[in-house]
Coordinates of C-alpha atoms in Angstrom, one line a residue:
Chain A
X1284 CA -13.1 13.6 15.9
X1285 CA -11.3 16.6 14.9
X1286 CA -8.2 14.2 12.4
X1287 CA -9.0 14.8 9.2
X1288 CA -7.8 12.4 6.9
X1289 CA -6.2 12.8 3.4
X1290 CA -7.9 11.5 0.0
X1291 CA -7.1 12.0 -3.7
X1292 CA -10.5 10.9 -5.3
X1293 CA -12.8 13.9 -4.5
X1294 CA -16.4 14.5 -5.4
X1295 CA -17.3 17.5 -7.8
X1296 CA -20.4 18.8 -6.9
X1297 CA -20.8 20.4 -10.7
X1298 CA -20.3 17.6 -12.0
X1299 CA -22.1 14.8 -9.5
X1300 CA -25.7 14.0 -11.3
X1301 CA -26.2 12.5 -7.1
X1302 CA -27.0 9.1 -9.8
X1303 CA -25.2 7.2 -6.1
X1304 CA -23.6 4.5 -8.4
X1305 CA -21.3 5.0 -6.8
X1306 CA -22.6 5.2 -3.1
X1307 CA -23.9 1.6 -4.2
X1308 CA -20.1 -0.1 -4.7
X1309 CA -18.2 1.2 -2.0
X1310 CA -16.6 -1.0 0.3
X1311 CA -16.5 0.6 3.1
X1312 CA -19.6 2.1 2.5
X1313 CA -17.5 5.7 2.3
X1314 CA -20.4 7.1 -0.1
X1315 CA -23.9 9.3 1.3
X1316 CA -25.8 10.7 -1.6
X1317 CA -27.2 14.4 0.3
X1318 CA -28.8 17.8 -1.2
X1319 CA -28.5 16.1 -4.0
X1320 CA -24.8 14.9 -4.1
X1321 CA -22.1 12.3 -4.2
X1322 CA -20.9 13.2 -0.4
X1323 CA -17.3 11.0 1.1
X1324 CA -17.0 10.5 4.5
X1325 CA -13.7 11.6 4.9
X1326 CA -12.7 9.2 7.7
X1327 CA -14.5 5.6 5.5
X1328 CA -12.7 6.8 2.3
X1329 CA -9.3 3.9 1.7
X1330 CA -9.2 5.7 -1.5
X1331 CA -10.0 2.2 -3.9
X1332 CA -11.1 3.9 -6.2
X1333 CA -14.1 1.7 -7.1
X1334 CA -16.1 4.6 -7.3
X1335 CA -14.1 6.5 -10.1
X1336 CA -15.4 3.3 -11.5
X1337 CA -18.9 3.6 -12.4
X1338 CA -19.4 7.4 -12.3
X1339 CA -20.9 8.0 -15.0
X1340 CA -19.8 11.1 -15.5
X1341 CA -16.6 11.8 -14.7
X1342 CA -17.6 13.7 -11.5
X1343 CA -14.7 11.0 -9.1
X1344 CA -11.4 13.2 -9.6
X1345 CA -7.9 11.8 -8.9
X1346 CA -5.8 15.3 -7.7
X1347 CA -2.4 15.2 -8.4
X1348 CA 0.5 17.5 -8.6
X1349 CA 0.5 20.2 -12.0
X1350 CA 2.9 18.8 -14.9
X1351 CA 5.3 22.1 -14.0
X1352 CA 6.2 21.1 -10.4
X1353 CA 8.8 19.0 -11.7
X1354 CA 10.6 22.3 -12.9
X1355 CA 10.8 23.4 -9.4
X1356 CA 14.3 21.0 -10.0
X1357 CA 17.4 20.6 -11.2
X1358 CA 17.5 17.7 -12.3
X1359 CA 14.4 15.3 -12.7
X1360 CA 13.8 11.4 -11.9
X1361 CA 10.8 10.2 -13.6
X1362 CA 9.0 7.1 -11.9
X1363 CA 7.5 4.3 -13.6
X1364 CA 5.5 1.4 -13.1
X1365 CA 6.8 -1.2 -15.6
X1366 CA 2.8 -2.0 -16.4
X1367 CA 3.5 1.3 -17.8
X1368 CA 5.0 -0.3 -20.9
X1369 CA 1.9 -2.6 -21.0
X1370 CA 0.3 0.4 -21.8
X1371 CA 1.1 1.0 -25.8
X1372 CA 0.2 -0.5 -28.6
X1373 CA 2.8 -4.0 -29.1
X1374 CA 3.9 -1.8 -31.9
X1375 CA 5.3 0.6 -29.3
X1376 CA 8.9 -0.7 -27.7
X1377 CA 9.4 -0.3 -24.3
X1378 CA 12.9 1.4 -25.1
X1379 CA 10.4 4.0 -27.1
X1380 CA 8.2 4.2 -24.1
X1381 CA 11.3 5.2 -21.9
X1382 CA 12.9 7.1 -24.4
X1383 CA 9.7 9.7 -24.5
X1384 CA 9.7 10.2 -20.5
X1385 CA 13.3 11.7 -21.2
X1386 CA 11.6 13.6 -23.4
X1387 CA 9.4 15.3 -22.3
X1388 CA 11.2 17.0 -19.9
X1389 CA 12.6 14.3 -17.4
X1390 CA 16.6 13.7 -16.6
X1391 CA 16.6 9.9 -15.8
X1392 CA 13.8 7.2 -15.6
X1393 CA 13.9 4.3 -13.5
X1394 CA 11.1 1.7 -13.6
X1395 CA 9.7 1.1 -10.1
X1396 CA 11.4 -2.5 -10.4
X1397 CA 14.4 -2.2 -10.0
X1398 CA 14.9 -3.4 -6.0
X1399 CA 12.1 -5.6 -6.0
X1400 CA 15.4 -8.2 -6.4
X1401 CA 16.3 -6.1 -3.6
X1402 CA 13.0 -6.3 -2.3
X1403 CA 12.4 -10.2 -2.0
X1404 CA 14.8 -10.7 -0.3
X1405 CA 13.9 -8.4 2.1
X1406 CA 10.2 -10.8 2.6
X1407 CA 12.9 -13.3 3.1
X1408 CA 14.1 -11.5 5.9
X1409 CA 11.2 -10.7 7.4
X1410 CA 8.9 -13.7 7.4
X1411 CA 12.0 -15.9 8.9
X1412 CA 12.1 -13.3 11.8
X1413 CA 9.8 -15.3 14.7
X1414 CA 8.3 -11.6 16.3
X1415 CA 6.3 -11.3 13.3
X1416 CA 2.5 -12.4 12.9
X1417 CA 1.2 -14.8 10.6
X1418 CA 0.3 -15.1 8.1
X1419 CA 2.4 -11.6 6.8
X1420 CA 0.2 -9.5 4.7
X1421 CA 1.8 -7.5 2.0
X1422 CA 2.1 -3.3 2.1
X1423 CA 2.5 -2.6 -1.3
X1424 CA -1.1 -1.6 -2.0
X1425 CA -1.8 1.6 0.1
X1426 CA -5.5 1.0 -0.3
X1427 CA -5.2 -2.9 1.3
X1428 CA -3.2 -1.0 4.5
X1429 CA -6.8 0.8 4.4
X1430 CA -8.3 -1.0 4.3
X1431 CA -7.2 -3.4 7.5
X1432 CA -6.9 -0.2 9.2
X1433 CA -10.6 1.3 9.2
X1434 CA -12.5 -2.1 9.0
X1435 CA -10.0 -4.9 10.4
X1436 CA -8.0 -3.5 13.3
X1437 CA -7.3 -6.9 14.5
X1438 CA -5.5 -8.0 11.4
X1439 CA -3.2 -4.3 12.1
X1440 CA -0.2 -6.9 13.9
X1441 CA -0.2 -8.4 10.4
X1442 CA 0.3 -6.2 8.0
X1443 CA 4.7 -6.1 6.9
X1444 CA 6.2 -2.6 7.9
X1445 CA 8.2 -2.9 6.0
X1446 CA 9.6 -0.2 2.4
X1447 CA 7.3 -0.6 -1.3
X1448 CA 9.2 -1.2 -4.1
X1449 CA 8.3 2.5 -5.4
X1450 CA 10.8 3.7 -1.9
X1451 CA 13.3 1.4 -3.0
X1452 CA 13.7 2.8 -6.2
X1453 CA 13.2 6.3 -5.2
X1454 CA 15.6 5.8 -2.4
X1455 CA 18.3 4.6 -4.7
X1456 CA 18.5 7.3 -7.4
X1457 CA 17.9 10.1 -5.2
X1458 CA 21.6 8.8 -3.3
X1459 CA 22.5 8.0 -6.2
X1460 CA 22.6 11.1 -7.4
X1461 CA 24.0 12.9 -4.6
X1462 CA 26.9 10.5 -4.7
X1463 CA 27.7 11.3 -8.3
X1464 CA 27.9 15.0 -6.7
X1465 CA 24.2 16.5 -7.3
X1466 CA 23.1 18.8 -4.5
X1467 CA 20.0 16.7 -2.5
X1468 CA 17.1 19.6 -3.6
X1469 CA 18.0 20.2 -6.5
X1470 CA 16.9 16.1 -7.0
X1471 CA 12.8 15.9 -8.2
X1472 CA 11.2 12.5 -7.8
X1473 CA 9.0 11.2 -9.4
X1474 CA 5.7 8.8 -9.8
X1475 CA 4.1 9.0 -12.6
X1476 CA 1.2 6.8 -10.0
X1477 CA -1.9 4.3 -12.1
X1478 CA -4.1 4.5 -8.9
X1479 CA -5.3 7.2 -6.2
X1480 CA -4.4 5.5 -3.0
X1481 CA -0.8 5.4 -3.7
X1482 CA -0.7 9.1 -4.8
X1483 CA -2.3 9.4 -0.7
X1484 CA 0.2 6.8 0.0
X1485 CA 3.0 9.3 -0.9
X1486 CA 1.4 12.5 0.9
X1487 CA -0.3 11.1 4.3
X1488 CA 2.2 8.1 4.3
X1489 CA 1.2 6.0 7.4
X1490 CA 4.2 4.9 9.4
X1491 CA 6.9 7.6 7.7
X1492 CA 7.4 10.9 8.0
X1493 CA 7.8 12.3 5.3
X1494 CA 7.8 9.8 1.7
X1495 CA 11.5 9.8 -0.4
X1496 CA 8.5 10.3 -3.3
X1497 CA 8.7 15.0 -4.6
X1498 CA 5.6 14.7 -6.5
X1499 CA 2.6 12.6 -8.2
X1500 CA 1.5 12.4 -11.3
X1501 CA -1.0 10.7 -13.2
X1502 CA -0.6 7.8 -15.6
X1503 CA -3.8 9.1 -17.9
X1504 CA -2.0 12.2 -18.1
X1505 CA 1.6 10.9 -18.6
X1506 CA 0.4 8.3 -21.3
X1507 CA -1.2 11.4 -23.6
X1508 CA 2.4 13.0 -23.2
X1509 CA 4.6 10.4 -24.1
X1510 CA 1.4 8.9 -26.5
X1511 CA 2.5 12.1 -28.6
X1512 CA 6.3 12.1 -27.6
X1513 CA 6.7 9.3 -29.6
X1514 CA 4.3 10.6 -32.5
X1515 CA 6.6 12.8 -32.9
X1516 CA 9.5 10.5 -33.0
X1517 CA 11.9 9.9 -29.7
X1518 CA 14.3 11.4 -30.1
X1519 CA 17.9 9.9 -28.2
X1520 CA 19.0 6.4 -28.1
X1521 CA 19.8 5.2 -24.7
X1522 CA 21.3 2.3 -23.2
X1523 CA 19.2 1.7 -20.4
X1524 CA 19.8 -2.3 -20.2
X1525 CA 22.1 -1.9 -16.9
X1526 CA 18.5 -0.7 -16.0
X1527 CA 17.0 -4.6 -17.0
X1528 CA 14.5 -5.6 -15.3
X1529 CA 14.0 -9.7 -14.2
X1530 CA 10.6 -11.5 -14.9
X1531 CA 10.2 -11.4 -11.5
X1532 CA 10.6 -7.8 -11.3
X1533 CA 8.6 -7.3 -14.1
X1534 CA 5.2 -8.9 -12.5
X1535 CA 5.5 -7.8 -9.8
X1536 CA 2.8 -5.7 -9.5
X1537 CA 1.1 -8.0 -11.7
X1538 CA -1.6 -10.9 -9.4
X1539 CA 0.9 -13.2 -8.4
X1540 CA 3.6 -10.7 -8.8
X1541 CA 4.6 -11.3 -5.7
X1542 CA 3.9 -15.4 -4.7
X1543 CA 5.6 -16.0 -7.3
X1544 CA 8.3 -15.3 -5.0
X1545 CA 7.8 -17.3 -2.6
X1546 CA 8.2 -21.0 -3.8
X1547 CA 8.3 -21.9 -0.4
X1548 CA 5.8 -19.9 0.9
X1549 CA 2.7 -20.8 1.8
X1550 CA 0.4 -17.8 0.3
X1551 CA -1.9 -16.5 -1.6
X1552 CA -2.8 -13.7 -4.2
X1553 CA -5.6 -11.8 -3.4
X1554 CA -7.6 -9.4 -6.6
X1555 CA -10.2 -6.8 -6.3
X1556 CA -11.3 -5.6 -3.3
X1557 CA -14.6 -7.3 -2.5
X1558 CA -11.6 -10.5 -2.7
X1559 CA -10.0 -8.9 -0.1
X1560 CA -12.3 -7.9 2.1
X1561 CA -14.2 -11.7 2.6
X1562 CA -10.8 -13.5 2.5
X1563 CA -10.1 -10.9 5.4
X1564 CA -13.5 -11.1 7.3
X1565 CA -12.5 -15.4 7.5
X1566 CA -9.1 -13.9 8.2
X1567 CA -10.5 -13.0 11.2
X1568 CA -13.6 -15.4 12.3
X1569 CA -9.8 -18.3 12.0
X1570 CA -11.0 -19.9 10.2
X1571 CA -7.9 -19.9 7.6
X1572 CA -4.7 -22.3 8.6
X1573 CA -1.3 -22.6 7.5
X1574 CA -0.6 -19.7 5.4
X1575 CA 2.5 -17.4 6.0
X1576 CA 1.8 -14.4 2.9
X1577 CA -1.1 -13.3 1.6
X1578 CA -0.3 -10.6 -1.5
X1579 CA -3.7 -8.6 -1.1
X1580 CA -4.9 -6.1 -4.2
X1581 CA -7.6 -3.6 -4.1
X1582 CA -8.0 -3.9 -8.2
X1583 CA -8.5 -6.6 -10.5
X1584 CA -5.6 -8.4 -11.9
X1585 CA -3.7 -5.8 -9.4
X1586 CA -1.7 -2.2 -11.0
X1587 CA -2.9 -3.8 -14.2
X1588 CA -6.3 -3.4 -13.0
X1589 CA -6.1 0.4 -11.3
X1590 CA -8.5 3.7 -12.5
X1591 CA -5.5 5.5 -14.1
X1592 CA -4.4 2.9 -17.0
X1593 CA -5.2 4.6 -20.4
X1594 CA -5.0 0.1 -21.4
X1595 CA -6.4 -2.3 -20.6
X1596 CA -6.0 -4.9 -17.5
X1597 CA -6.3 -8.3 -19.7
X1598 CA -3.7 -6.9 -22.9
X1599 CA -1.7 -5.6 -19.5
X1600 CA -1.1 -8.5 -17.8
X1601 CA -0.5 -10.7 -21.8
X1602 CA 1.9 -7.3 -22.4
X1603 CA 3.5 -7.9 -19.8
X1604 CA 4.3 -11.0 -19.1
X1605 CA 5.5 -11.6 -22.8
X1606 CA 8.4 -8.8 -21.9
X1607 CA 9.3 -10.7 -18.4
X1608 CA 10.3 -13.8 -20.0
X1609 CA 11.8 -12.2 -23.0
X1610 CA 13.5 -10.3 -20.5
X1611 CA 14.3 -13.6 -18.4
X1612 CA 15.9 -15.0 -21.6
X1613 CA 18.0 -11.6 -22.9
X1614 CA 19.2 -12.1 -18.7
X1615 CA 20.7 -16.0 -19.3
X1616 CA 22.4 -15.1 -23.0
X1617 CA 23.9 -12.3 -21.8
X1618 CA 24.8 -13.1 -17.8
X1619 CA 24.1 -9.5 -16.4
X1620 CA 22.8 -9.1 -13.3
X1621 CA 19.7 -6.7 -13.4
X1622 CA 19.1 -4.2 -11.4
X1623 CA 23.0 -4.6 -10.3
X1624 CA 23.7 -0.6 -9.2
X1625 CA 21.2 -1.1 -6.9
X1626 CA 22.5 -4.1 -5.1
X1627 CA 25.7 -2.6 -3.4
X1628 CA 23.2 0.7 -2.1
X1629 CA 21.8 -2.4 0.2
X1630 CA 23.6 -1.1 3.2
X1631 CA 22.1 2.1 2.9
X1632 CA 18.8 0.3 2.0
X1633 CA 18.1 -2.1 4.7
X1634 CA 18.8 0.4 6.7
X1635 CA 15.7 2.6 6.2
X1636 CA 13.7 -0.5 5.2
X1637 CA 10.9 -0.2 8.0
X1638 CA 7.5 1.1 7.9
X1639 CA 6.8 3.1 11.6
X1640 CA 3.6 1.9 14.6
X1641 CA 1.0 1.1 11.5
X1642 CA -2.6 2.3 13.3
X1643 CA -5.6 1.4 13.5
X1644 CA -9.1 3.5 13.3
X1645 CA -12.0 1.9 13.5
X1646 CA -14.5 2.6 11.7
X1647 CA -17.2 0.1 12.6
X1648 CA -16.6 0.8 16.8
X1649 CA -20.2 2.2 17.3
X1650 CA -18.4 4.7 20.9
X1651 CA -15.5 4.3 22.6
X1652 CA -17.1 2.9 25.7
X1653 CA -19.1 -0.7 24.9
X1654 CA -21.4 0.4 28.0
X1655 CA -22.9 3.3 25.4
X1656 CA -21.5 1.2 22.8
X1657 CA -24.4 -1.5 23.2
X1658 CA -27.5 1.1 23.8
X1659 CA -26.4 2.0 20.2
X1660 CA -26.0 -1.7 18.9
X1661 CA -29.7 -1.8 20.6
X1662 CA -31.9 1.0 18.9
X1663 CA -29.8 0.0 15.4
X1664 CA -31.3 -3.5 15.4
X1665 CA -34.3 -2.4 17.2
X1666 CA -34.5 0.2 13.9
X1667 CA -33.4 -1.9 11.2
X1668 CA -34.7 -5.3 11.9
X1669 CA -38.7 -2.6 11.0
X1670 CA -36.5 -1.1 7.9
X1671 CA -37.7 -2.7 4.2
X1672 CA -34.0 -4.3 4.2
X1673 CA -34.3 -4.2 0.7
X1674 CA -31.7 -1.5 0.4
X1675 CA -33.0 0.9 -2.3
X1676 CA -30.7 3.4 -0.7
X1677 CA -33.7 5.7 -1.1
X1678 CA -32.3 7.5 2.4
X1679 CA -29.0 8.2 1.0
X1680 CA -27.3 5.2 2.4
X1681 CA -26.2 2.6 0.8
X1682 CA -27.9 0.2 2.7
X1683 CA -30.6 -0.7 5.2
X1684 CA -28.0 -1.7 8.0
X1685 CA -25.6 1.3 7.3
X1686 CA -28.8 3.9 7.5
X1687 CA -30.1 2.4 10.5
X1688 CA -26.1 3.2 12.2
X1689 CA -26.0 6.4 10.3
X1690 CA -29.4 6.9 12.4
X1691 CA -27.7 6.1 16.2
X1692 CA -24.5 7.9 14.7
X1693 CA -26.9 11.2 14.6
X1694 CA -26.3 11.5 10.1
X1695 CA -29.3 10.2 9.6
X1696 CA -33.8 10.1 10.8
X1697 CA -35.6 7.4 9.7
X1698 CA -38.5 9.2 8.0
X1699 CA -35.4 9.7 5.2
X1700 CA -36.5 5.6 4.5
X1701 CA -39.4 5.4 1.5
X1702 CA -40.8 3.3 3.2
X1703 CA -41.3 4.9 7.0
X1704 CA -43.1 8.1 5.4
X1705 CA -45.4 5.9 3.7
X1706 CA -46.5 4.5 6.5
X1707 CA -46.6 7.8 7.4
X1708 CA -49.1 9.0 5.3
X1709 CA -50.6 6.1 5.8
X1710 CA -51.5 6.8 9.7
X1711 CA -51.4 11.2 8.5
X1712 CA -48.3 11.4 10.8
X1713 CA -46.5 13.7 7.7
X1714 CA -47.6 15.0 4.7
X1715 CA -47.2 14.3 1.3
X1716 CA -46.2 18.3 1.3
X1717 CA -42.8 17.2 4.8
X1718 CA -42.6 13.7 3.0
X1719 CA -41.2 15.6 -0.7
X1720 CA -38.9 17.9 1.6
X1721 CA -37.3 14.8 3.5
X1722 CA -36.7 13.4 -0.7
X1723 CA -35.3 17.2 -1.5
X1724 CA -33.1 17.6 1.4
X1725 CA -31.1 13.5 -0.1
X1726 CA -31.5 13.4 -3.8
X1727 CA -32.1 17.9 -4.1
X1728 CA -34.7 20.2 -5.6
X1729 CA -33.7 19.3 -9.4
X1730 CA -34.9 15.7 -9.6
X1731 CA -38.5 15.9 -7.5
X1732 CA -39.3 19.0 -8.7
X1733 CA -43.6 19.1 -9.9
X1734 CA -42.5 20.6 -12.7
X1735 CA -39.8 19.0 -13.7
X1736 CA -41.5 16.0 -15.8
X1737 CA -41.0 16.3 -19.3
X1738 CA -44.3 17.5 -22.3
X1739 CA -44.6 13.3 -23.3
X1740 CA -44.5 12.1 -20.0
X1741 CA -48.5 14.4 -19.4
X1742 CA -50.1 11.5 -21.0
X1743 CA -49.3 8.2 -19.1
X1744 CA -49.2 10.3 -15.7
Chain B
X759 CA -26.4 -6.5 28.5
X760 CA -27.4 -8.7 25.0
X761 CA -28.3 -11.7 24.4
X762 CA -28.0 -13.5 21.1
X763 CA -29.5 -16.8 20.3
X764 CA -27.8 -19.0 17.8
X765 CA -28.7 -23.0 16.0
X766 CA -25.8 -25.8 15.6
X767 CA -27.2 -28.8 13.4
X768 CA -24.7 -31.2 13.0
X769 CA -22.6 -32.1 10.6
X770 CA -23.0 -28.8 8.9
X771 CA -19.5 -28.5 8.7
X772 CA -20.6 -25.3 6.5
X773 CA -21.7 -22.6 8.2
X774 CA -19.0 -23.5 11.8
X775 CA -17.9 -20.5 12.1
X776 CA -20.7 -18.7 10.7
X777 CA -21.8 -17.6 14.8
X778 CA -18.3 -16.7 15.7
X779 CA -18.2 -15.0 12.7
X780 CA -21.6 -13.0 14.4
X781 CA -20.4 -11.9 17.2
X782 CA -16.9 -11.0 16.6
X783 CA -18.5 -8.1 14.0
X784 CA -20.8 -6.9 17.4
X785 CA -17.8 -7.1 19.7
X786 CA -16.0 -5.2 16.9
X787 CA -19.2 -2.5 17.2
X788 CA -18.4 -2.5 20.9
X789 CA -14.7 -1.5 20.1
X790 CA -13.7 -4.3 22.8
X791 CA -10.1 -4.5 22.3
X792 CA -8.9 -6.2 19.1
X793 CA -6.7 -9.4 20.7
X794 CA -9.4 -10.8 23.5
X795 CA -12.2 -10.5 20.2
X796 CA -9.4 -13.0 19.1
X797 CA -9.8 -15.5 21.7
X798 CA -13.6 -15.0 22.0
X799 CA -13.1 -16.4 18.3
X800 CA -11.0 -18.5 18.3
X801 CA -12.6 -20.0 21.2
X802 CA -16.5 -19.7 19.7
X803 CA -15.2 -21.5 16.3
X804 CA -13.3 -23.8 17.6
X805 CA -17.0 -24.7 20.0
X806 CA -18.8 -24.5 16.9
X807 CA -17.1 -27.3 14.7
X808 CA -17.0 -29.1 18.4
X809 CA -21.0 -29.4 18.4
X810 CA -20.8 -29.6 14.9
X811 CA -18.4 -33.0 14.4
X812 CA -19.3 -34.3 17.3
X813 CA -22.8 -34.4 19.5
X814 CA -27.0 -34.9 17.5
X815 CA -27.2 -30.7 17.3
X816 CA -27.2 -28.0 20.2
X817 CA -27.3 -24.0 21.1
X818 CA -25.6 -21.6 22.3
X819 CA -26.3 -18.0 24.3
X820 CA -23.9 -15.6 23.8
X821 CA -24.3 -13.1 26.9
X822 CA -23.4 -9.4 25.9
X823 CA -22.5 -7.4 29.1
X824 CA -20.4 -4.3 29.7
X825 CA -17.7 -5.6 31.3
X826 CA -17.2 -9.1 30.1
X827 CA -19.4 -11.6 28.1
X828 CA -20.3 -14.8 28.5
X829 CA -20.9 -17.7 26.8
X830 CA -22.2 -21.5 26.8
X831 CA -23.2 -23.7 24.5
X832 CA -25.2 -27.0 25.1
X833 CA -26.0 -30.2 23.4
X834 CA -27.7 -32.3 23.4
X835 CA -25.6 -35.2 23.6
X836 CA -24.3 -38.4 23.4
X837 CA -22.1 -36.9 25.3
X838 CA -18.1 -36.9 26.3
X839 CA -17.1 -40.7 28.0
X840 CA -14.0 -38.8 29.8
X841 CA -13.9 -35.4 30.3
X842 CA -10.3 -35.4 31.4
X843 CA -9.1 -37.0 28.1
X844 CA -11.4 -34.9 26.3
X845 CA -9.0 -32.5 27.7
X846 CA -5.8 -33.7 26.6
X847 CA -3.8 -32.0 23.5
X848 CA -3.8 -34.1 20.6
X849 CA -7.2 -36.3 21.9
X850 CA -9.4 -37.1 19.4
X851 CA -12.7 -39.0 19.2
X852 CA -13.5 -37.3 14.8
X853 CA -14.2 -39.6 12.9
X854 CA -11.7 -40.5 10.0
X855 CA -14.6 -38.4 7.9
X856 CA -14.5 -35.6 10.1
X857 CA -11.0 -35.4 10.3
X858 CA -10.6 -36.0 5.9
X859 CA -12.4 -32.0 6.2
X860 CA -9.1 -30.7 8.0
X861 CA -11.1 -31.3 11.9
X862 CA -10.8 -33.2 14.0
X863 CA -6.8 -32.3 15.5
X864 CA -7.6 -34.0 19.2
X865 CA -6.4 -28.9 19.3
X866 CA -10.8 -28.5 20.8
X867 CA -11.1 -28.5 23.8
X868 CA -7.2 -27.1 25.5
X869 CA -7.7 -24.5 22.8
X870 CA -11.0 -23.1 24.1
X871 CA -9.9 -23.1 27.8
X872 CA -6.5 -21.3 26.0
X873 CA -8.5 -18.5 24.4
X874 CA -11.0 -18.7 27.5
X875 CA -10.8 -16.6 31.8
X876 CA -13.3 -18.8 33.4
X877 CA -13.9 -22.4 31.3
X878 CA -16.4 -24.7 33.1
X879 CA -17.9 -28.1 30.8
X880 CA -19.8 -30.4 31.9
X881 CA -21.5 -33.3 29.9
X882 CA -23.6 -36.2 30.7
X883 CA -24.0 -39.6 28.4
X884 CA -26.9 -39.5 27.1
X885 CA -27.8 -36.2 28.4
X886 CA -25.6 -34.0 26.8
X887 CA -22.6 -31.5 27.3
X888 CA -22.7 -28.0 27.6
X889 CA -20.5 -25.8 28.3
X890 CA -19.2 -22.5 29.8
X891 CA -17.0 -19.6 29.0
X892 CA -16.7 -16.3 30.1
X893 CA -13.5 -13.4 28.7
X894 CA -13.1 -9.9 30.2
X895 CA -13.3 -7.6 27.9
X896 CA -9.7 -5.6 30.5
X897 CA -6.9 -7.6 31.8

């Protein structure tokens, strides 16, 4: 109680039509409908973006920093995920795309996966440590971390306490500029994000005091700016080959991108939030034996399926795989080591690689004390047993089960169930006026206005 | 106190684990300590597999109190001929078919004992086996 949780996803009441699509797809049942609008339960939301994908009217927005905030810094560094290059048509080259980022106002551009070759070595070191609990669950996807915090508290110790490529590349970018003589305060590092979850991870980091990232820009927003710059002709021609990425680095954010680095470790790559939930249940049930490493991502096709990616995820994957193979050949032909400059900062990065304690914050528990939770549970079973199990959502909750839970948590009233209303009406316990009132409290006045049906329906009803 | 009852069908490996999963869900809602949940799930899952693999079928009675969970697993035979042997790590009477499915490594009963606070196993040939165990929520 009292704790507030930061979210990148917000619902705009002025646009929301109260259709409940978002409520029905939320993997943590974080959404209810009240007064005709979707409402988020702050402690339940993991910022996975499932709701954003299904909203038919665009009422869910992803927060980002104002673009002008880059002007606060003298030296502006952009960190772009490699999959950004997969968003554009085939005839636009990677060099043009990255050049366009300079053109829109940045002084330095790094692809985030620049630190992947370093990081995959750190993973192997982490795997070797006997103190770490198996299977190791990757902490690359922030939505997965939060899913485990709220719904799978028993698996919290399986989360790998190591930072993500974004953090390492940002630390390197900043430190290398400081070493060149720049003032730390004059350097602004900005992340161009494919999803909402990363935004929250930066603004409200888990297991860290403050993120090294100074601002976040949404990928679809930057895509528009970049595309425009490319269309009007990119300027300078840079030799950025020292920033070229290895095959594994380019593929990192895609499904299998982490596991591919560890052919000798028994690993599984799982994408899609519902697939992740299903697998975590099995893991918690102790039905999974011998798996050492789990790559888990909330989005289908990994980050290529991020909600802020303008391109189709399957085409993005195709483009990145092609680029990865091409780069690999180029690296083999030239004999150059990718990301060589970063590797001279290994010691510095290793010192700052760890993540603090990740705490469980169960949304599943009915009460802190077993006795109290048990009396609530008994009542919940009783109520749920009486409910129709249609999971229609008319009560304003996503399922009969969650509605029963809401009732015992004093967040809902049994009379919100449309079936209960009909029964009470038949038994003359409530009148139709009361039942309309209840429905209005869930779905708003407009949907239940008695004059709202159009003229043409008059003859039918 | 709350009581849950479940049935286990012989040979139904597909559903082995469904009882421990339901009990896990309840214990999570009751805010029981994660390590106790883990131990209980392991013990119950192993017990389920034992009944599925070795018996003619059975039932599970779960009682949850404010301070502990008591689980009784009863099967309708054939019974364990030598309990001491069955409790030995690595000893197994599982058929090749069962082993093929990844079960029957002879870890079951010792593993259950390791993951429970009180453990009681009784068996009578031709009648059946009764396994009772208790896990306390606070040490």
